[in-house]
Amino acid sequence: RNNILPLHSCSASCLPFAALCLVLSHQDRSVVSMSSQDGGGGLNLGALSPDQLKQVADQLAQESQRLTESFEGLQSAINKYNRSASTLKKFKDESEGKEMLVPLTSSMYVRGSLEETSKILVDIGTGYYVEKSVEGGTDFCERKVVLLKEHLQKVVDALQQKQQQEQQVRTALAQKQAQAAA
């Protein structure tokens, strides 16, 4: 029986945003093979001991966990940018002088009023702010969502591959343990 997982290389990063800078830089070249003859430089599962197989499976599980965390971070960032774009679309209809509460923290506010409604400051990362029109800020947020969704898909693809590799290793481990018990 010959089960070979394809060579995989995933490199994804997302640009700085709001108060969160997430960089996913994942380089992996795992090849898992059940064959006894693997000329491609892959990992021959049949030649590994049960302890080694367990170590490989645990490593793959850890990599899957890191990818899951990256997925969650990207999903959170997408939600933040979507909320920001939605807020900006509502903001463009506001009038100067309107009283409002300005957040100091997530649970503290001060009274304030709008001075200018045609321009906003956008945090482009690492403490840099750019003045933009409301439409420019909305466009910025929407472009970030598109970029983050592209990175999210790369993470999903890598996660699926890691999970498949882990399943193959765990299957090989179970077979080895069954053979040893017989």
PDB file of C-alpha atoms in Angstrom:
ATOM      1  CA  ARG A   1       0.000   0.000   0.000  1.00  0.00           C
ATOM      2  CA  ASN A   2       1.438   3.364  -1.004  1.00  0.00           C
ATOM      3  CA  ASN A   3       0.084   6.497   0.701  1.00  0.00           C
ATOM      4  CA  ILE A   4       2.089   9.602  -0.077  1.00  0.00           C
ATOM      5  CA  LEU A   5       1.253  13.127   1.000  1.00  0.00           C
ATOM      6  CA  PRO A   6       2.364  15.802  -1.456  1.00  0.00           C
ATOM      7  CA  LEU A   7       5.209  18.175  -0.774  1.00  0.00           C
ATOM      8  CA  HIS A   8       3.790  21.329   0.782  1.00  0.00           C
ATOM      9  CA  SER A   9       5.098  24.841   1.154  1.00  0.00           C
ATOM     10  CA  CYS A  10       2.895  27.567   2.588  1.00  0.00           C
ATOM     11  CA  SER A  11       4.008  31.111   3.116  1.00  0.00           C
ATOM     12  CA  ALA A  12       1.387  33.673   4.038  1.00  0.00           C
ATOM     13  CA  SER A  13       1.539  36.960   5.843  1.00  0.00           C
ATOM     14  CA  CYS A  14      -0.913  39.704   6.425  1.00  0.00           C
ATOM     15  CA  LEU A  15      -0.076  43.357   6.617  1.00  0.00           C
ATOM     16  CA  PRO A  16      -0.334  45.335   9.860  1.00  0.00           C
ATOM     17  CA  PHE A  17      -3.809  46.490  10.774  1.00  0.00           C
ATOM     18  CA  ALA A  18      -5.648  48.360  13.553  1.00  0.00           C
ATOM     19  CA  ALA A  19      -4.167  47.208  16.847  1.00  0.00           C
ATOM     20  CA  LEU A  20      -3.237  43.757  15.631  1.00  0.00           C
ATOM     21  CA  CYS A  21      -0.296  42.680  13.522  1.00  0.00           C
ATOM     22  CA  LEU A  22      -0.472  39.063  12.629  1.00  0.00           C
ATOM     23  CA  VAL A  23       2.252  37.478  10.597  1.00  0.00           C
ATOM     24  CA  LEU A  24       1.885  33.948   9.509  1.00  0.00           C
ATOM     25  CA  SER A  25       5.141  32.761   8.146  1.00  0.00           C
ATOM     26  CA  HIS A  26       4.926  29.042   7.859  1.00  0.00           C
ATOM     27  CA  GLN A  27       7.482  27.154   5.835  1.00  0.00           C
ATOM     28  CA  ASP A  28       6.928  23.428   5.809  1.00  0.00           C
ATOM     29  CA  ARG A  29       8.229  20.689   3.607  1.00  0.00           C
ATOM     30  CA  SER A  30       6.620  17.618   5.107  1.00  0.00           C
ATOM     31  CA  VAL A  31       6.255  14.592   2.935  1.00  0.00           C
ATOM     32  CA  VAL A  32       4.755  11.565   4.561  1.00  0.00           C
ATOM     33  CA  SER A  33       4.894   8.227   2.812  1.00  0.00           C
ATOM     34  CA  MET A  34       3.762   4.736   3.697  1.00  0.00           C
ATOM     35  CA  SER A  35       5.922   3.155   1.012  1.00  0.00           C
ATOM     36  CA  SER A  36       9.174   1.407   1.727  1.00  0.00           C
ATOM     37  CA  GLN A  37      10.708   2.926  -1.376  1.00  0.00           C
ATOM     38  CA  ASP A  38      10.406   6.684  -1.450  1.00  0.00           C
ATOM     39  CA  GLY A  39      12.921   8.261  -3.727  1.00  0.00           C
ATOM     40  CA  GLY A  40      11.445  11.734  -3.219  1.00  0.00           C
ATOM     41  CA  GLY A  41      13.142  12.342   0.126  1.00  0.00           C
ATOM     42  CA  GLY A  42       9.903  11.812   2.035  1.00  0.00           C
ATOM     43  CA  LEU A  43       9.355  10.351   5.437  1.00  0.00           C
ATOM     44  CA  ASN A  44       8.910   6.579   5.180  1.00  0.00           C
ATOM     45  CA  LEU A  45       6.317   5.777   7.836  1.00  0.00           C
ATOM     46  CA  GLY A  46       6.910   2.047   7.510  1.00  0.00           C
ATOM     47  CA  ALA A  47      10.519   2.449   8.685  1.00  0.00           C
ATOM     48  CA  LEU A  48       9.673   4.438  11.807  1.00  0.00           C
ATOM     49  CA  SER A  49       9.187   3.000  15.261  1.00  0.00           C
ATOM     50  CA  PRO A  50       5.904   3.579  17.111  1.00  0.00           C
ATOM     51  CA  ASP A  51       7.610   6.178  19.321  1.00  0.00           C
ATOM     52  CA  GLN A  52       8.898   8.043  16.274  1.00  0.00           C
ATOM     53  CA  LEU A  53       5.461   7.900  14.649  1.00  0.00           C
ATOM     54  CA  LYS A  54       3.927   9.331  17.812  1.00  0.00           C
ATOM     55  CA  GLN A  55       6.462  12.176  17.774  1.00  0.00           C
ATOM     56  CA  VAL A  56       5.664  12.953  14.128  1.00  0.00           C
ATOM     57  CA  ALA A  57       1.916  12.856  14.843  1.00  0.00           C
ATOM     58  CA  ASP A  58       2.342  15.146  17.855  1.00  0.00           C
ATOM     59  CA  GLN A  59       4.409  17.590  15.786  1.00  0.00           C
ATOM     60  CA  LEU A  60       1.746  17.645  13.080  1.00  0.00           C
ATOM     61  CA  ALA A  61      -0.925  18.222  15.745  1.00  0.00           C
ATOM     62  CA  GLN A  62       1.055  21.187  17.099  1.00  0.00           C
ATOM     63  CA  GLU A  63       1.407  22.630  13.601  1.00  0.00           C
ATOM     64  CA  SER A  64      -2.343  22.199  13.096  1.00  0.00           C
ATOM     65  CA  GLN A  65      -2.961  24.028  16.363  1.00  0.00           C
ATOM     66  CA  ARG A  66      -0.758  26.960  15.263  1.00  0.00           C
ATOM     67  CA  LEU A  67      -2.587  27.115  11.948  1.00  0.00           C
ATOM     68  CA  THR A  68      -5.930  27.055  13.779  1.00  0.00           C
ATOM     69  CA  GLU A  69      -4.771  29.999  15.909  1.00  0.00           C
ATOM     70  CA  SER A  70      -3.708  31.851  12.761  1.00  0.00           C
ATOM     71  CA  PHE A  71      -7.107  31.121  11.226  1.00  0.00           C
ATOM     72  CA  GLU A  72      -8.855  32.557  14.273  1.00  0.00           C
ATOM     73  CA  GLY A  73      -6.650  35.678  14.243  1.00  0.00           C
ATOM     74  CA  LEU A  74      -7.310  36.287  10.558  1.00  0.00           C
ATOM     75  CA  GLN A  75     -11.042  35.736  11.019  1.00  0.00           C
ATOM     76  CA  SER A  76     -11.051  38.227  13.896  1.00  0.00           C
ATOM     77  CA  ALA A  77      -9.208  40.796  11.779  1.00  0.00           C
ATOM     78  CA  ILE A  78     -11.677  40.320   8.916  1.00  0.00           C
ATOM     79  CA  ASN A  79     -14.555  40.930  11.324  1.00  0.00           C
ATOM     80  CA  LYS A  80     -12.883  44.098  12.669  1.00  0.00           C
ATOM     81  CA  TYR A  81     -12.341  45.512   9.194  1.00  0.00           C
ATOM     82  CA  ASN A  82     -15.908  44.670   8.175  1.00  0.00           C
ATOM     83  CA  ARG A  83     -17.215  46.466  11.279  1.00  0.00           C
ATOM     84  CA  SER A  84     -14.975  49.457  10.553  1.00  0.00           C
ATOM     85  CA  ALA A  85     -16.175  49.683   6.946  1.00  0.00           C
ATOM     86  CA  SER A  86     -19.792  49.435   8.085  1.00  0.00           C
ATOM     87  CA  THR A  87     -19.262  52.153  10.706  1.00  0.00           C
ATOM     88  CA  LEU A  88     -17.630  54.437   8.156  1.00  0.00           C
ATOM     89  CA  LYS A  89     -20.550  54.008   5.761  1.00  0.00           C
ATOM     90  CA  LYS A  90     -22.878  55.213   8.538  1.00  0.00           C
ATOM     91  CA  PHE A  91     -20.454  57.944   9.641  1.00  0.00           C
ATOM     92  CA  LYS A  92     -20.431  59.762   6.302  1.00  0.00           C
ATOM     93  CA  ASP A  93     -24.055  60.850   6.940  1.00  0.00           C
ATOM     94  CA  GLU A  94     -23.251  62.419  10.332  1.00  0.00           C
ATOM     95  CA  SER A  95     -23.158  66.198  10.746  1.00  0.00           C
ATOM     96  CA  GLU A  96     -20.455  68.318  12.313  1.00  0.00           C
ATOM     97  CA  GLY A  97     -21.097  69.286  15.910  1.00  0.00           C
ATOM     98  CA  LYS A  98     -23.029  66.102  16.730  1.00  0.00           C
ATOM     99  CA  GLU A  99     -22.460  65.060  20.331  1.00  0.00           C
ATOM    100  CA  MET A 100     -21.222  61.549  20.959  1.00  0.00           C
ATOM    101  CA  LEU A 101     -19.370  59.352  23.436  1.00  0.00           C
ATOM    102  CA  VAL A 102     -15.693  58.783  22.634  1.00  0.00           C
ATOM    103  CA  PRO A 103     -14.223  55.519  23.977  1.00  0.00           C
ATOM    104  CA  LEU A 104     -11.119  55.800  26.166  1.00  0.00           C
ATOM    105  CA  THR A 105     -11.124  52.072  26.917  1.00  0.00           C
ATOM    106  CA  SER A 106     -13.619  49.311  26.217  1.00  0.00           C
ATOM    107  CA  SER A 107     -15.651  50.436  29.246  1.00  0.00           C
ATOM    108  CA  MET A 108     -14.807  54.165  29.667  1.00  0.00           C
ATOM    109  CA  TYR A 109     -16.088  57.028  27.549  1.00  0.00           C
ATOM    110  CA  VAL A 110     -15.909  60.829  27.487  1.00  0.00           C
ATOM    111  CA  ARG A 111     -18.334  63.226  25.886  1.00  0.00           C
ATOM    112  CA  GLY A 112     -17.218  64.715  22.610  1.00  0.00           C
ATOM    113  CA  SER A 113     -18.491  66.264  19.438  1.00  0.00           C
ATOM    114  CA  LEU A 114     -17.643  65.809  15.790  1.00  0.00           C
ATOM    115  CA  GLU A 115     -15.456  68.588  14.435  1.00  0.00           C
ATOM    116  CA  GLU A 116     -14.982  67.293  10.932  1.00  0.00           C
ATOM    117  CA  THR A 117     -16.870  64.540   9.184  1.00  0.00           C
ATOM    118  CA  SER A 118     -15.133  64.492   5.822  1.00  0.00           C
ATOM    119  CA  LYS A 119     -11.735  63.149   7.000  1.00  0.00           C
ATOM    120  CA  ILE A 120     -10.638  60.373   9.301  1.00  0.00           C
ATOM    121  CA  LEU A 121      -7.331  58.987  10.594  1.00  0.00           C
ATOM    122  CA  VAL A 122      -6.614  55.387   9.640  1.00  0.00           C
ATOM    123  CA  ASP A 123      -4.158  53.277  11.620  1.00  0.00           C
ATOM    124  CA  ILE A 124      -2.065  51.594   8.943  1.00  0.00           C
ATOM    125  CA  GLY A 125       0.032  49.710  11.485  1.00  0.00           C
ATOM    126  CA  THR A 126       3.031  50.111  13.768  1.00  0.00           C
ATOM    127  CA  GLY A 127       1.713  53.402  15.120  1.00  0.00           C
ATOM    128  CA  TYR A 128       1.389  55.185  11.774  1.00  0.00           C
ATOM    129  CA  TYR A 129      -1.818  57.024  10.913  1.00  0.00           C
ATOM    130  CA  VAL A 130      -2.897  58.348   7.543  1.00  0.00           C
ATOM    131  CA  GLU A 131      -5.552  60.973   6.994  1.00  0.00           C
ATOM    132  CA  LYS A 132      -8.127  59.792   4.481  1.00  0.00           C
ATOM    133  CA  SER A 133     -11.555  60.727   3.290  1.00  0.00           C
ATOM    134  CA  VAL A 134     -14.388  58.637   4.691  1.00  0.00           C
ATOM    135  CA  GLU A 135     -14.675  56.921   1.307  1.00  0.00           C
ATOM    136  CA  GLY A 136     -10.903  56.316   1.283  1.00  0.00           C
ATOM    137  CA  GLY A 137     -11.095  54.759   4.745  1.00  0.00           C
ATOM    138  CA  THR A 138     -13.969  52.534   3.673  1.00  0.00           C
ATOM    139  CA  ASP A 139     -12.014  51.459   0.588  1.00  0.00           C
ATOM    140  CA  PHE A 140      -8.941  50.755   2.761  1.00  0.00           C
ATOM    141  CA  CYS A 141     -10.986  48.485   5.047  1.00  0.00           C
ATOM    142  CA  GLU A 142     -12.601  46.655   2.134  1.00  0.00           C
ATOM    143  CA  ARG A 143      -9.217  46.047   0.466  1.00  0.00           C
ATOM    144  CA  LYS A 144      -7.853  44.681   3.752  1.00  0.00           C
ATOM    145  CA  VAL A 145     -10.787  42.261   3.974  1.00  0.00           C
ATOM    146  CA  VAL A 146     -10.029  40.951   0.468  1.00  0.00           C
ATOM    147  CA  LEU A 147      -6.331  40.521   1.319  1.00  0.00           C
ATOM    148  CA  LEU A 148      -7.049  38.814   4.624  1.00  0.00           C
ATOM    149  CA  LYS A 149      -9.541  36.439   2.994  1.00  0.00           C
ATOM    150  CA  GLU A 150      -6.832  35.379   0.530  1.00  0.00           C
ATOM    151  CA  HIS A 151      -4.487  34.631   3.421  1.00  0.00           C
ATOM    152  CA  LEU A 152      -7.273  32.871   5.290  1.00  0.00           C
ATOM    153  CA  GLN A 153      -7.763  30.491   2.359  1.00  0.00           C
ATOM    154  CA  LYS A 154      -4.037  29.665   2.359  1.00  0.00           C
ATOM    155  CA  VAL A 155      -4.222  28.864   6.063  1.00  0.00           C
ATOM    156  CA  VAL A 156      -7.317  26.681   5.528  1.00  0.00           C
ATOM    157  CA  ASP A 157      -5.541  24.755   2.757  1.00  0.00           C
ATOM    158  CA  ALA A 158      -2.421  24.243   4.907  1.00  0.00           C
ATOM    159  CA  LEU A 159      -4.530  23.192   7.892  1.00  0.00           C
ATOM    160  CA  GLN A 160      -6.409  20.584   5.852  1.00  0.00           C
ATOM    161  CA  GLN A 161      -3.142  19.165   4.583  1.00  0.00           C
ATOM    162  CA  LYS A 162      -1.650  18.987   8.084  1.00  0.00           C
ATOM    163  CA  GLN A 163      -4.738  17.211   9.366  1.00  0.00           C
ATOM    164  CA  GLN A 164      -4.551  14.681   6.517  1.00  0.00           C
ATOM    165  CA  GLN A 165      -0.869  14.080   7.236  1.00  0.00           C
ATOM    166  CA  GLU A 166      -1.563  13.623  10.936  1.00  0.00           C
ATOM    167  CA  GLN A 167      -4.335  11.126  10.142  1.00  0.00           C
ATOM    168  CA  GLN A 168      -1.997   9.117   7.926  1.00  0.00           C
ATOM    169  CA  VAL A 169       0.670   9.028  10.617  1.00  0.00           C
ATOM    170  CA  ARG A 170      -1.846   8.025  13.296  1.00  0.00           C
ATOM    171  CA  THR A 171      -3.157   5.260  10.990  1.00  0.00           C
ATOM    172  CA  ALA A 172       0.390   3.974  10.477  1.00  0.00           C
ATOM    173  CA  LEU A 173       0.940   4.117  14.247  1.00  0.00           C
ATOM    174  CA  ALA A 174      -2.229   2.102  14.893  1.00  0.00           C
ATOM    175  CA  GLN A 175      -1.117  -0.492  12.318  1.00  0.00           C
ATOM    176  CA  LYS A 176       2.314  -0.792  13.947  1.00  0.00           C
ATOM    177  CA  GLN A 177       0.766  -1.173  17.383  1.00  0.00           C
ATOM    178  CA  ALA A 178      -1.656  -3.836  16.082  1.00  0.00           C
ATOM    179  CA  GLN A 179       1.251  -5.732  14.489  1.00  0.00           C
ATOM    180  CA  ALA A 180       3.236  -5.556  17.725  1.00  0.00           C
ATOM    181  CA  ALA A 181       0.254  -6.874  19.711  1.00  0.00           C
ATOM    182  CA  ALA A 182      -0.277  -9.786  17.310  1.00  0.00           C
TER     183      ALA A 182
END
